[in-house]
Amino acid sequence: MRGEQPAVILGGDALTYAGWKGWSDRIAAMLVESGVQPGDRVALLAPNVIEFVTSYYGILAAGGVVVPIPTLLQGREAAYLIDTAEASHLMYHPAVAAAATKAAHRSTISGSDAFTLHDTYGFPIDLTLEIAEEAGLTVDRAAFDTLM
């Protein structure tokens, strides 16, 4: 088994296979709890970060269809893709929050169906350094402290 071997490496961050599965399963559970049904389209607006990978597979694990939205698109263009794809939910990374907020307001997605990846992972409320390390994430302490 590859559980503790690195599965995704991006810059100085690495995620093990076990951590990848753990985060993807948590995202899938959150999406199902939020009403995502098999076959529902979930828009994903995130740069090339580890969270994109875990979110992508979390959407698939929930039975959803991933609708990746390029981060270069702004509100109206992103909203067009979201609506054309008939996405029922939007997940976005905090780095593109402004574009995601504009897209959500201009699309048919309600505010309760748009999640930041930080909301998905449960922080800043309950993600601790210990949980992140258990999940196989390498934590940038300065960035973590900024979020907290």
mmCIF file of N, CA and C in Angstrom:
data_model
loop_
_atom_site.group_PDB
_atom_site.id
_atom_site.type_symbol
_atom_site.label_atom_id
_atom_site.label_comp_id
_atom_site.label_asym_id
_atom_site.label_seq_id
_atom_site.Cartn_x
_atom_site.Cartn_y
_atom_site.Cartn_z
ATOM 1 N N MET A 1 0.836 -1.183 0.000
ATOM 2 C CA MET A 1 0.000 0.000 0.000
ATOM 3 C C MET A 1 0.880 1.245 0.000
ATOM 4 N N ARG A 2 0.316 2.301 -0.525
ATOM 5 C CA ARG A 2 1.070 3.553 -0.656
ATOM 6 C C ARG A 2 0.652 4.598 0.356
ATOM 7 N N GLY A 3 -0.143 4.268 1.322
ATOM 8 C CA GLY A 3 -0.765 5.216 2.237
ATOM 9 C C GLY A 3 0.068 6.405 2.669
ATOM 10 N N GLU A 4 1.282 6.168 3.104
ATOM 11 C CA GLU A 4 2.098 7.260 3.629
ATOM 12 C C GLU A 4 3.081 7.823 2.612
ATOM 13 N N GLN A 5 3.037 7.319 1.394
ATOM 14 C CA GLN A 5 3.902 7.865 0.352
ATOM 15 C C GLN A 5 3.278 9.130 -0.221
ATOM 16 N N PRO A 6 4.100 10.063 -0.678
ATOM 17 C CA PRO A 6 3.560 11.284 -1.275
ATOM 18 C C PRO A 6 2.756 10.984 -2.539
ATOM 19 N N ALA A 7 1.571 11.541 -2.616
ATOM 20 C CA ALA A 7 0.719 11.375 -3.789
ATOM 21 C C ALA A 7 0.729 12.641 -4.639
ATOM 22 N N VAL A 8 0.709 13.782 -3.968
ATOM 23 C CA VAL A 8 0.673 15.066 -4.648
ATOM 24 C C VAL A 8 1.744 15.949 -4.021
ATOM 25 N N ILE A 9 2.593 16.510 -4.857
ATOM 26 C CA ILE A 9 3.631 17.417 -4.371
ATOM 27 C C ILE A 9 3.518 18.707 -5.171
ATOM 28 N N LEU A 10 3.442 19.809 -4.469
ATOM 29 C CA LEU A 10 3.355 21.105 -5.122
ATOM 30 C C LEU A 10 4.248 22.066 -4.354
ATOM 31 N N GLY A 11 5.336 22.446 -4.968
ATOM 32 C CA GLY A 11 6.290 23.306 -4.268
ATOM 33 C C GLY A 11 6.803 22.577 -3.044
ATOM 34 N N GLY A 12 6.677 23.203 -1.893
ATOM 35 C CA GLY A 12 7.109 22.588 -0.642
ATOM 36 C C GLY A 12 6.014 21.797 0.045
ATOM 37 N N ASP A 13 4.812 21.759 -0.511
ATOM 38 C CA ASP A 13 3.704 21.038 0.096
ATOM 39 C C ASP A 13 3.589 19.641 -0.490
ATOM 40 N N ALA A 14 3.254 18.693 0.358
ATOM 41 C CA ALA A 14 3.049 17.321 -0.091
ATOM 42 C C ALA A 14 1.829 16.748 0.617
ATOM 43 N N LEU A 15 1.147 15.867 -0.071
ATOM 44 C CA LEU A 15 -0.018 15.194 0.481
ATOM 45 C C LEU A 15 0.150 13.711 0.227
ATOM 46 N N THR A 16 0.021 12.904 1.281
ATOM 47 C CA THR A 16 0.152 11.460 1.124
ATOM 48 C C THR A 16 -1.117 10.884 0.506
ATOM 49 N N TYR A 17 -1.031 9.638 0.061
ATOM 50 C CA TYR A 17 -2.216 8.971 -0.473
ATOM 51 C C TYR A 17 -3.308 8.887 0.596
ATOM 52 N N ALA A 18 -2.916 8.570 1.828
ATOM 53 C CA ALA A 18 -3.892 8.481 2.916
ATOM 54 C C ALA A 18 -4.521 9.842 3.196
ATOM 55 N N GLY A 19 -3.704 10.871 3.202
ATOM 56 C CA GLY A 19 -4.228 12.220 3.417
ATOM 57 C C GLY A 19 -5.150 12.647 2.298
ATOM 58 N N TRP A 20 -4.792 12.315 1.075
ATOM 59 C CA TRP A 20 -5.601 12.638 -0.103
ATOM 60 C C TRP A 20 -6.976 11.988 0.022
ATOM 61 N N LYS A 21 -6.982 10.702 0.363
ATOM 62 C CA LYS A 21 -8.252 10.000 0.506
ATOM 63 C C LYS A 21 -9.062 10.572 1.667
ATOM 64 N N GLY A 22 -8.382 10.861 2.775
ATOM 65 C CA GLY A 22 -9.084 11.422 3.936
ATOM 66 C C GLY A 22 -9.761 12.746 3.626
ATOM 67 N N TRP A 23 -9.030 13.657 2.992
ATOM 68 C CA TRP A 23 -9.612 14.964 2.658
ATOM 69 C C TRP A 23 -10.714 14.823 1.622
ATOM 70 N N SER A 24 -10.485 13.980 0.617
ATOM 71 C CA SER A 24 -11.501 13.789 -0.421
ATOM 72 C C SER A 24 -12.787 13.216 0.174
ATOM 73 N N ASP A 25 -12.644 12.266 1.103
ATOM 74 C CA ASP A 25 -13.824 11.689 1.759
ATOM 75 C C ASP A 25 -14.563 12.731 2.603
ATOM 76 N N ARG A 26 -13.828 13.596 3.277
ATOM 77 C CA ARG A 26 -14.466 14.659 4.075
ATOM 78 C C ARG A 26 -15.233 15.627 3.178
ATOM 79 N N ILE A 27 -14.637 15.974 2.071
ATOM 80 C CA ILE A 27 -15.297 16.879 1.129
ATOM 81 C C ILE A 27 -16.549 16.213 0.572
ATOM 82 N N ALA A 28 -16.440 14.931 0.210
ATOM 83 C CA ALA A 28 -17.599 14.200 -0.313
ATOM 84 C C ALA A 28 -18.726 14.187 0.707
ATOM 85 N N ALA A 29 -18.407 13.920 1.965
ATOM 86 C CA ALA A 29 -19.434 13.885 3.020
ATOM 87 C C ALA A 29 -20.098 15.250 3.172
ATOM 88 N N MET A 30 -19.289 16.319 3.139
ATOM 89 C CA MET A 30 -19.843 17.669 3.261
ATOM 90 C C MET A 30 -20.768 17.986 2.092
ATOM 91 N N LEU A 31 -20.365 17.585 0.895
ATOM 92 C CA LEU A 31 -21.188 17.856 -0.284
ATOM 93 C C LEU A 31 -22.500 17.089 -0.223
ATOM 94 N N VAL A 32 -22.447 15.830 0.163
ATOM 95 C CA VAL A 32 -23.670 15.030 0.275
ATOM 96 C C VAL A 32 -24.587 15.632 1.333
ATOM 97 N N GLU A 33 -23.992 16.033 2.468
ATOM 98 C CA GLU A 33 -24.773 16.672 3.532
ATOM 99 C C GLU A 33 -25.396 17.981 3.050
ATOM 100 N N SER A 34 -24.745 18.635 2.123
ATOM 101 C CA SER A 34 -25.237 19.904 1.580
ATOM 102 C C SER A 34 -26.256 19.713 0.462
ATOM 103 N N GLY A 35 -26.530 18.460 0.124
ATOM 104 C CA GLY A 35 -27.572 18.208 -0.857
ATOM 105 C C GLY A 35 -27.107 17.792 -2.236
ATOM 106 N N VAL A 36 -25.803 17.585 -2.420
ATOM 107 C CA VAL A 36 -25.329 17.137 -3.734
ATOM 108 C C VAL A 36 -25.804 15.704 -3.954
ATOM 109 N N GLN A 37 -26.457 15.495 -5.076
ATOM 110 C CA GLN A 37 -26.969 14.182 -5.473
ATOM 111 C C GLN A 37 -26.101 13.618 -6.591
ATOM 112 N N PRO A 38 -26.094 12.286 -6.759
ATOM 113 C CA PRO A 38 -25.343 11.716 -7.884
ATOM 114 C C PRO A 38 -25.757 12.373 -9.197
ATOM 115 N N GLY A 39 -24.758 12.779 -9.957
ATOM 116 C CA GLY A 39 -25.009 13.432 -11.241
ATOM 117 C C GLY A 39 -25.073 14.945 -11.167
ATOM 118 N N ASP A 40 -25.183 15.521 -9.954
ATOM 119 C CA ASP A 40 -25.179 16.983 -9.825
ATOM 120 C C ASP A 40 -23.829 17.527 -10.266
ATOM 121 N N ARG A 41 -23.871 18.680 -10.904
ATOM 122 C CA ARG A 41 -22.633 19.330 -11.336
ATOM 123 C C ARG A 41 -22.177 20.300 -10.253
ATOM 124 N N VAL A 42 -20.892 20.218 -9.931
ATOM 125 C CA VAL A 42 -20.300 21.089 -8.910
ATOM 126 C C VAL A 42 -19.163 21.859 -9.570
ATOM 127 N N ALA A 43 -19.305 23.176 -9.621
ATOM 128 C CA ALA A 43 -18.257 24.018 -10.201
ATOM 129 C C ALA A 43 -17.099 24.122 -9.212
ATOM 130 N N LEU A 44 -15.883 24.076 -9.722
ATOM 131 C CA LEU A 44 -14.685 24.163 -8.903
ATOM 132 C C LEU A 44 -13.793 25.260 -9.453
ATOM 133 N N LEU A 45 -13.624 26.309 -8.662
ATOM 134 C CA LEU A 45 -12.827 27.471 -9.050
ATOM 135 C C LEU A 45 -11.651 27.575 -8.084
ATOM 136 N N ALA A 46 -10.488 27.124 -8.535
ATOM 137 C CA ALA A 46 -9.306 27.124 -7.672
ATOM 138 C C ALA A 46 -8.056 27.127 -8.537
ATOM 139 N N PRO A 47 -7.002 27.759 -8.037
ATOM 140 C CA PRO A 47 -5.726 27.712 -8.762
ATOM 141 C C PRO A 47 -5.112 26.321 -8.634
ATOM 142 N N ASN A 48 -3.938 26.144 -9.175
ATOM 143 C CA ASN A 48 -3.240 24.858 -9.087
ATOM 144 C C ASN A 48 -2.637 24.697 -7.697
ATOM 145 N N VAL A 49 -3.467 24.213 -6.789
ATOM 146 C CA VAL A 49 -3.067 23.974 -5.406
ATOM 147 C C VAL A 49 -3.509 22.564 -5.027
ATOM 148 N N ILE A 50 -2.977 22.056 -3.935
ATOM 149 C CA ILE A 50 -3.335 20.713 -3.487
ATOM 150 C C ILE A 50 -4.834 20.603 -3.230
ATOM 151 N N GLU A 51 -5.444 21.657 -2.724
ATOM 152 C CA GLU A 51 -6.880 21.622 -2.446
ATOM 153 C C GLU A 51 -7.711 21.378 -3.709
ATOM 154 N N PHE A 52 -7.199 21.792 -4.863
ATOM 155 C CA PHE A 52 -7.909 21.510 -6.110
ATOM 156 C C PHE A 52 -8.030 20.002 -6.302
ATOM 157 N N VAL A 53 -6.939 19.290 -6.061
ATOM 158 C CA VAL A 53 -6.929 17.840 -6.258
ATOM 159 C C VAL A 53 -7.887 17.155 -5.291
ATOM 160 N N THR A 54 -7.811 17.499 -4.015
ATOM 161 C CA THR A 54 -8.681 16.850 -3.028
ATOM 162 C C THR A 54 -10.145 17.203 -3.273
ATOM 163 N N SER A 55 -10.410 18.426 -3.671
ATOM 164 C CA SER A 55 -11.785 18.834 -3.963
ATOM 165 C C SER A 55 -12.313 18.120 -5.195
ATOM 166 N N TYR A 56 -11.485 18.013 -6.225
ATOM 167 C CA TYR A 56 -11.868 17.337 -7.464
ATOM 168 C C TYR A 56 -12.331 15.915 -7.159
ATOM 169 N N TYR A 57 -11.504 15.190 -6.413
ATOM 170 C CA TYR A 57 -11.847 13.799 -6.102
ATOM 171 C C TYR A 57 -12.960 13.705 -5.061
ATOM 172 N N GLY A 58 -13.080 14.703 -4.200
ATOM 173 C CA GLY A 58 -14.200 14.726 -3.258
ATOM 174 C C GLY A 58 -15.527 14.874 -3.981
ATOM 175 N N ILE A 59 -15.546 15.711 -5.001
ATOM 176 C CA ILE A 59 -16.761 15.890 -5.807
ATOM 177 C C ILE A 59 -17.122 14.564 -6.479
ATOM 178 N N LEU A 60 -16.126 13.909 -7.054
ATOM 179 C CA LEU A 60 -16.377 12.615 -7.704
ATOM 180 C C LEU A 60 -16.871 11.579 -6.699
ATOM 181 N N ALA A 61 -16.268 11.554 -5.511
ATOM 182 C CA ALA A 61 -16.667 10.586 -4.494
ATOM 183 C C ALA A 61 -18.103 10.818 -4.023
ATOM 184 N N ALA A 62 -18.559 12.044 -4.088
ATOM 185 C CA ALA A 62 -19.941 12.366 -3.705
ATOM 186 C C ALA A 62 -20.917 12.017 -4.827
ATOM 187 N N GLY A 63 -20.385 11.593 -5.962
ATOM 188 C CA GLY A 63 -21.234 11.272 -7.105
ATOM 189 C C GLY A 63 -21.453 12.450 -8.027
ATOM 190 N N GLY A 64 -20.799 13.557 -7.733
ATOM 191 C CA GLY A 64 -20.957 14.760 -8.537
ATOM 192 C C GLY A 64 -20.123 14.736 -9.807
ATOM 193 N N VAL A 65 -20.412 15.678 -10.663
ATOM 194 C CA VAL A 65 -19.663 15.880 -11.897
ATOM 195 C C VAL A 65 -18.878 17.178 -11.716
ATOM 196 N N VAL A 66 -17.577 17.127 -11.899
ATOM 197 C CA VAL A 66 -16.729 18.305 -11.699
ATOM 198 C C VAL A 66 -16.838 19.229 -12.909
ATOM 199 N N VAL A 67 -17.070 20.511 -12.612
ATOM 200 C CA VAL A 67 -17.064 21.544 -13.650
ATOM 201 C C VAL A 67 -15.927 22.497 -13.300
ATOM 202 N N PRO A 68 -14.705 22.237 -13.818
ATOM 203 C CA PRO A 68 -13.594 23.132 -13.489
ATOM 204 C C PRO A 68 -13.772 24.480 -14.187
ATOM 205 N N ILE A 69 -13.601 25.541 -13.416
ATOM 206 C CA ILE A 69 -13.723 26.898 -13.935
ATOM 207 C C ILE A 69 -12.321 27.519 -13.944
ATOM 208 N N PRO A 70 -11.824 27.955 -15.082
ATOM 209 C CA PRO A 70 -10.493 28.575 -15.121
ATOM 210 C C PRO A 70 -10.429 29.809 -14.216
ATOM 211 N N THR A 71 -9.352 29.923 -13.481
ATOM 212 C CA THR A 71 -9.219 31.034 -12.535
ATOM 213 C C THR A 71 -9.011 32.378 -13.220
ATOM 214 N N LEU A 72 -8.693 32.376 -14.499
ATOM 215 C CA LEU A 72 -8.520 33.645 -15.210
ATOM 216 C C LEU A 72 -9.858 34.306 -15.540
ATOM 217 N N LEU A 73 -10.933 33.547 -15.445
ATOM 218 C CA LEU A 73 -12.251 34.115 -15.740
ATOM 219 C C LEU A 73 -12.739 34.954 -14.561
ATOM 220 N N GLN A 74 -13.410 36.024 -14.875
ATOM 221 C CA GLN A 74 -13.965 36.888 -13.848
ATOM 222 C C GLN A 74 -15.462 36.618 -13.702
ATOM 223 N N GLY A 75 -16.138 37.399 -12.891
ATOM 224 C CA GLY A 75 -17.523 37.177 -12.528
ATOM 225 C C GLY A 75 -18.467 36.734 -13.625
ATOM 226 N N ARG A 76 -18.657 37.575 -14.627
ATOM 227 C CA ARG A 76 -19.647 37.288 -15.662
ATOM 228 C C ARG A 76 -19.285 36.030 -16.458
ATOM 229 N N GLU A 77 -17.996 35.899 -16.823
ATOM 230 C CA GLU A 77 -17.576 34.750 -17.612
ATOM 231 C C GLU A 77 -17.690 33.458 -16.809
ATOM 232 N N ALA A 78 -17.273 33.503 -15.552
ATOM 233 C CA ALA A 78 -17.383 32.317 -14.695
ATOM 234 C C ALA A 78 -18.853 31.967 -14.465
ATOM 235 N N ALA A 79 -19.693 32.977 -14.249
ATOM 236 C CA ALA A 79 -21.125 32.735 -14.058
ATOM 237 C C ALA A 79 -21.737 32.082 -15.286
ATOM 238 N N TYR A 80 -21.294 32.513 -16.470
ATOM 239 C CA TYR A 80 -21.791 31.917 -17.709
ATOM 240 C C TYR A 80 -21.490 30.413 -17.753
ATOM 241 N N LEU A 81 -20.247 30.041 -17.406
ATOM 242 C CA LEU A 81 -19.887 28.621 -17.409
ATOM 243 C C LEU A 81 -20.674 27.850 -16.354
ATOM 244 N N ILE A 82 -20.830 28.445 -15.176
ATOM 245 C CA ILE A 82 -21.579 27.793 -14.101
ATOM 246 C C ILE A 82 -23.021 27.541 -14.540
ATOM 247 N N ASP A 83 -23.643 28.556 -15.118
ATOM 248 C CA ASP A 83 -25.041 28.422 -15.551
ATOM 249 C C ASP A 83 -25.188 27.497 -16.752
ATOM 250 N N THR A 84 -24.275 27.601 -17.708
ATOM 251 C CA THR A 84 -24.343 26.746 -18.894
ATOM 252 C C THR A 84 -24.183 25.280 -18.512
ATOM 253 N N ALA A 85 -23.317 25.009 -17.556
ATOM 254 C CA ALA A 85 -23.103 23.636 -17.088
ATOM 255 C C ALA A 85 -24.213 23.179 -16.141
ATOM 256 N N GLU A 86 -25.072 24.117 -15.735
ATOM 257 C CA GLU A 86 -26.147 23.844 -14.782
ATOM 258 C C GLU A 86 -25.602 23.307 -13.461
ATOM 259 N N ALA A 87 -24.513 23.941 -12.982
ATOM 260 C CA ALA A 87 -23.916 23.541 -11.710
ATOM 261 C C ALA A 87 -24.848 23.913 -10.562
ATOM 262 N N SER A 88 -24.965 22.998 -9.602
ATOM 263 C CA SER A 88 -25.825 23.255 -8.447
ATOM 264 C C SER A 88 -25.044 23.819 -7.268
ATOM 265 N N HIS A 89 -23.735 23.626 -7.260
ATOM 266 C CA HIS A 89 -22.886 24.094 -6.169
ATOM 267 C C HIS A 89 -21.593 24.662 -6.754
ATOM 268 N N LEU A 90 -20.940 25.506 -5.955
ATOM 269 C CA LEU A 90 -19.661 26.099 -6.331
ATOM 270 C C LEU A 90 -18.699 25.941 -5.170
ATOM 271 N N MET A 91 -17.516 25.401 -5.454
ATOM 272 C CA MET A 91 -16.440 25.356 -4.467
ATOM 273 C C MET A 91 -15.329 26.245 -5.006
ATOM 274 N N TYR A 92 -14.754 27.072 -4.124
ATOM 275 C CA TYR A 92 -13.701 27.972 -4.593
ATOM 276 C C TYR A 92 -12.631 28.156 -3.537
ATOM 277 N N HIS A 93 -11.450 28.483 -4.010
ATOM 278 C CA HIS A 93 -10.293 28.717 -3.154
ATOM 279 C C HIS A 93 -10.291 30.175 -2.712
ATOM 280 N N PRO A 94 -9.865 30.466 -1.484
ATOM 281 C CA PRO A 94 -9.845 31.850 -1.007
ATOM 282 C C PRO A 94 -9.045 32.802 -1.901
ATOM 283 N N ALA A 95 -8.050 32.283 -2.616
ATOM 284 C CA ALA A 95 -7.247 33.138 -3.489
ATOM 285 C C ALA A 95 -8.074 33.730 -4.628
ATOM 286 N N VAL A 96 -9.195 33.112 -4.947
ATOM 287 C CA VAL A 96 -10.059 33.603 -6.024
ATOM 288 C C VAL A 96 -11.451 33.940 -5.491
ATOM 289 N N ALA A 97 -11.516 34.301 -4.217
ATOM 290 C CA ALA A 97 -12.806 34.570 -3.573
ATOM 291 C C ALA A 97 -13.571 35.705 -4.244
ATOM 292 N N ALA A 98 -12.876 36.761 -4.650
ATOM 293 C CA ALA A 98 -13.574 37.893 -5.268
ATOM 294 C C ALA A 98 -14.256 37.464 -6.564
ATOM 295 N N ALA A 99 -13.539 36.742 -7.417
ATOM 296 C CA ALA A 99 -14.124 36.269 -8.674
ATOM 297 C C ALA A 99 -15.244 35.276 -8.410
ATOM 298 N N ALA A 100 -15.070 34.404 -7.410
ATOM 299 C CA ALA A 100 -16.096 33.412 -7.090
ATOM 300 C C ALA A 100 -17.358 34.079 -6.561
ATOM 301 N N THR A 101 -17.175 35.092 -5.727
ATOM 302 C CA THR A 101 -18.335 35.802 -5.181
ATOM 303 C C THR A 101 -19.115 36.483 -6.300
ATOM 304 N N LYS A 102 -18.409 37.137 -7.207
ATOM 305 C CA LYS A 102 -19.077 37.780 -8.345
ATOM 306 C C LYS A 102 -19.796 36.745 -9.195
ATOM 307 N N ALA A 103 -19.136 35.613 -9.442
ATOM 308 C CA ALA A 103 -19.743 34.562 -10.264
ATOM 309 C C ALA A 103 -20.984 34.006 -9.598
ATOM 310 N N ALA A 104 -20.913 33.761 -8.290
ATOM 311 C CA ALA A 104 -22.063 33.201 -7.574
ATOM 312 C C ALA A 104 -23.244 34.165 -7.599
ATOM 313 N N HIS A 105 -22.967 35.460 -7.437
ATOM 314 C CA HIS A 105 -24.050 36.448 -7.447
ATOM 315 C C HIS A 105 -24.686 36.599 -8.826
ATOM 316 N N ARG A 106 -23.921 36.342 -9.858
ATOM 317 C CA ARG A 106 -24.447 36.492 -11.220
ATOM 318 C C ARG A 106 -24.985 35.183 -11.778
ATOM 319 N N SER A 107 -24.839 34.104 -11.044
ATOM 320 C CA SER A 107 -25.301 32.805 -11.535
ATOM 321 C C SER A 107 -26.556 32.396 -10.776
ATOM 322 N N THR A 108 -27.013 31.196 -11.054
ATOM 323 C CA THR A 108 -28.213 30.681 -10.396
ATOM 324 C C THR A 108 -27.897 29.989 -9.078
ATOM 325 N N ILE A 109 -26.626 29.970 -8.679
ATOM 326 C CA ILE A 109 -26.230 29.324 -7.423
ATOM 327 C C ILE A 109 -26.567 30.238 -6.258
ATOM 328 N N SER A 110 -27.191 29.663 -5.230
ATOM 329 C CA SER A 110 -27.498 30.463 -4.041
ATOM 330 C C SER A 110 -26.260 30.535 -3.164
ATOM 331 N N GLY A 111 -26.223 31.519 -2.300
ATOM 332 C CA GLY A 111 -25.072 31.699 -1.421
ATOM 333 C C GLY A 111 -24.791 30.490 -0.557
ATOM 334 N N SER A 112 -25.831 29.777 -0.139
ATOM 335 C CA SER A 112 -25.623 28.616 0.722
ATOM 336 C C SER A 112 -25.017 27.439 -0.032
ATOM 337 N N ASP A 113 -25.002 27.511 -1.356
ATOM 338 C CA ASP A 113 -24.437 26.434 -2.152
ATOM 339 C C ASP A 113 -23.054 26.764 -2.687
ATOM 340 N N ALA A 114 -22.448 27.830 -2.178
ATOM 341 C CA ALA A 114 -21.084 28.201 -2.552
ATOM 342 C C ALA A 114 -20.204 28.032 -1.320
ATOM 343 N N PHE A 115 -19.149 27.273 -1.459
ATOM 344 C CA PHE A 115 -18.282 26.964 -0.333
ATOM 345 C C PHE A 115 -16.860 27.378 -0.638
ATOM 346 N N THR A 116 -16.214 28.046 0.318
ATOM 347 C CA THR A 116 -14.778 28.229 0.154
ATOM 348 C C THR A 116 -14.126 26.923 0.559
ATOM 349 N N LEU A 117 -12.966 26.645 0.026
ATOM 350 C CA LEU A 117 -12.281 25.419 0.402
ATOM 351 C C LEU A 117 -11.944 25.442 1.880
ATOM 352 N N HIS A 118 -11.785 26.629 2.458
ATOM 353 C CA HIS A 118 -11.539 26.708 3.893
ATOM 354 C C HIS A 118 -12.768 26.237 4.658
ATOM 355 N N ASP A 119 -13.978 26.609 4.200
ATOM 356 C CA ASP A 119 -15.192 26.116 4.840
ATOM 357 C C ASP A 119 -15.244 24.598 4.739
ATOM 358 N N THR A 120 -14.872 24.086 3.582
ATOM 359 C CA THR A 120 -14.912 22.653 3.337
ATOM 360 C C THR A 120 -14.044 21.905 4.326
ATOM 361 N N TYR A 121 -12.859 22.413 4.572
ATOM 362 C CA TYR A 121 -11.953 21.729 5.480
ATOM 363 C C TYR A 121 -12.250 22.045 6.938
ATOM 364 N N GLY A 122 -13.164 22.948 7.192
ATOM 365 C CA GLY A 122 -13.561 23.220 8.556
ATOM 366 C C GLY A 122 -12.693 24.227 9.277
ATOM 367 N N PHE A 123 -11.816 24.924 8.595
ATOM 368 C CA PHE A 123 -11.072 25.939 9.310
ATOM 369 C C PHE A 123 -11.433 27.298 8.755
ATOM 370 N N PRO A 124 -11.257 28.364 9.468
ATOM 371 C CA PRO A 124 -10.361 28.467 10.613
ATOM 372 C C PRO A 124 -10.932 27.960 11.927
ATOM 373 N N ILE A 125 -12.141 27.457 11.963
ATOM 374 C CA ILE A 125 -12.757 27.075 13.233
ATOM 375 C C ILE A 125 -12.095 25.866 13.871
ATOM 376 N N ASP A 126 -12.017 24.738 13.176
ATOM 377 C CA ASP A 126 -11.548 23.538 13.867
ATOM 378 C C ASP A 126 -10.354 22.821 13.238
ATOM 379 N N LEU A 127 -9.728 23.413 12.233
ATOM 380 C CA LEU A 127 -8.535 22.767 11.703
ATOM 381 C C LEU A 127 -7.347 23.177 12.557
ATOM 382 N N THR A 128 -6.657 22.210 13.072
ATOM 383 C CA THR A 128 -5.468 22.489 13.877
ATOM 384 C C THR A 128 -4.253 21.951 13.138
ATOM 385 N N LEU A 129 -3.099 22.351 13.586
ATOM 386 C CA LEU A 129 -1.876 21.846 12.973
ATOM 387 C C LEU A 129 -1.782 20.335 13.107
ATOM 388 N N GLU A 130 -2.278 19.800 14.228
ATOM 389 C CA GLU A 130 -2.218 18.353 14.434
ATOM 390 C C GLU A 130 -3.087 17.615 13.419
ATOM 391 N N ILE A 131 -4.283 18.123 13.163
ATOM 392 C CA ILE A 131 -5.172 17.486 12.198
ATOM 393 C C ILE A 131 -4.543 17.542 10.814
ATOM 394 N N ALA A 132 -3.979 18.676 10.473
ATOM 395 C CA ALA A 132 -3.342 18.810 9.163
ATOM 396 C C ALA A 132 -2.191 17.823 9.016
ATOM 397 N N GLU A 133 -1.380 17.710 10.058
ATOM 398 C CA GLU A 133 -0.254 16.786 9.996
ATOM 399 C C GLU A 133 -0.726 15.339 9.911
ATOM 400 N N GLU A 134 -1.788 14.994 10.649
ATOM 401 C CA GLU A 134 -2.349 13.643 10.578
ATOM 402 C C GLU A 134 -2.846 13.334 9.173
ATOM 403 N N ALA A 135 -3.341 14.343 8.483
ATOM 404 C CA ALA A 135 -3.854 14.155 7.126
ATOM 405 C C ALA A 135 -2.730 14.112 6.095
ATOM 406 N N GLY A 136 -1.499 14.307 6.543
ATOM 407 C CA GLY A 136 -0.375 14.239 5.625
ATOM 408 C C GLY A 136 -0.043 15.557 4.963
ATOM 409 N N LEU A 137 -0.608 16.666 5.477
ATOM 410 C CA LEU A 137 -0.339 17.971 4.890
ATOM 411 C C LEU A 137 0.892 18.598 5.508
ATOM 412 N N THR A 138 1.682 19.264 4.700
ATOM 413 C CA THR A 138 2.772 20.074 5.196
ATOM 414 C C THR A 138 2.199 21.467 5.399
ATOM 415 N N VAL A 139 2.308 21.988 6.606
ATOM 416 C CA VAL A 139 1.668 23.253 6.935
ATOM 417 C C VAL A 139 2.678 24.393 6.909
ATOM 418 N N ASP A 140 2.348 25.449 6.201
ATOM 419 C CA ASP A 140 3.132 26.681 6.221
ATOM 420 C C ASP A 140 2.665 27.447 7.454
ATOM 421 N N ARG A 141 3.461 27.428 8.508
ATOM 422 C CA ARG A 141 3.036 27.992 9.795
ATOM 423 C C ARG A 141 2.663 29.454 9.694
ATOM 424 N N ALA A 142 3.411 30.252 8.944
ATOM 425 C CA ALA A 142 3.093 31.681 8.815
ATOM 426 C C ALA A 142 1.741 31.873 8.142
ATOM 427 N N ALA A 143 1.492 31.118 7.071
ATOM 428 C CA ALA A 143 0.202 31.228 6.379
ATOM 429 C C ALA A 143 -0.933 30.741 7.266
ATOM 430 N N PHE A 144 -0.691 29.676 8.016
ATOM 431 C CA PHE A 144 -1.701 29.146 8.930
ATOM 432 C C PHE A 144 -2.062 30.198 9.979
ATOM 433 N N ASP A 145 -1.037 30.802 10.572
ATOM 434 C CA ASP A 145 -1.286 31.817 11.592
ATOM 435 C C ASP A 145 -2.053 33.010 11.016
ATOM 436 N N THR A 146 -1.778 33.363 9.769
ATOM 437 C CA THR A 146 -2.500 34.449 9.126
ATOM 438 C C THR A 146 -3.972 34.103 8.993
ATOM 439 N N LEU A 147 -4.267 32.857 8.617
ATOM 440 C CA LEU A 147 -5.665 32.428 8.470
ATOM 441 C C LEU A 147 -6.373 32.388 9.812
ATOM 442 N N MET A 148 -5.665 31.979 10.830
ATOM 443 C CA MET A 148 -6.278 31.863 12.147
ATOM 444 C C MET A 148 -6.467 33.234 12.753
#
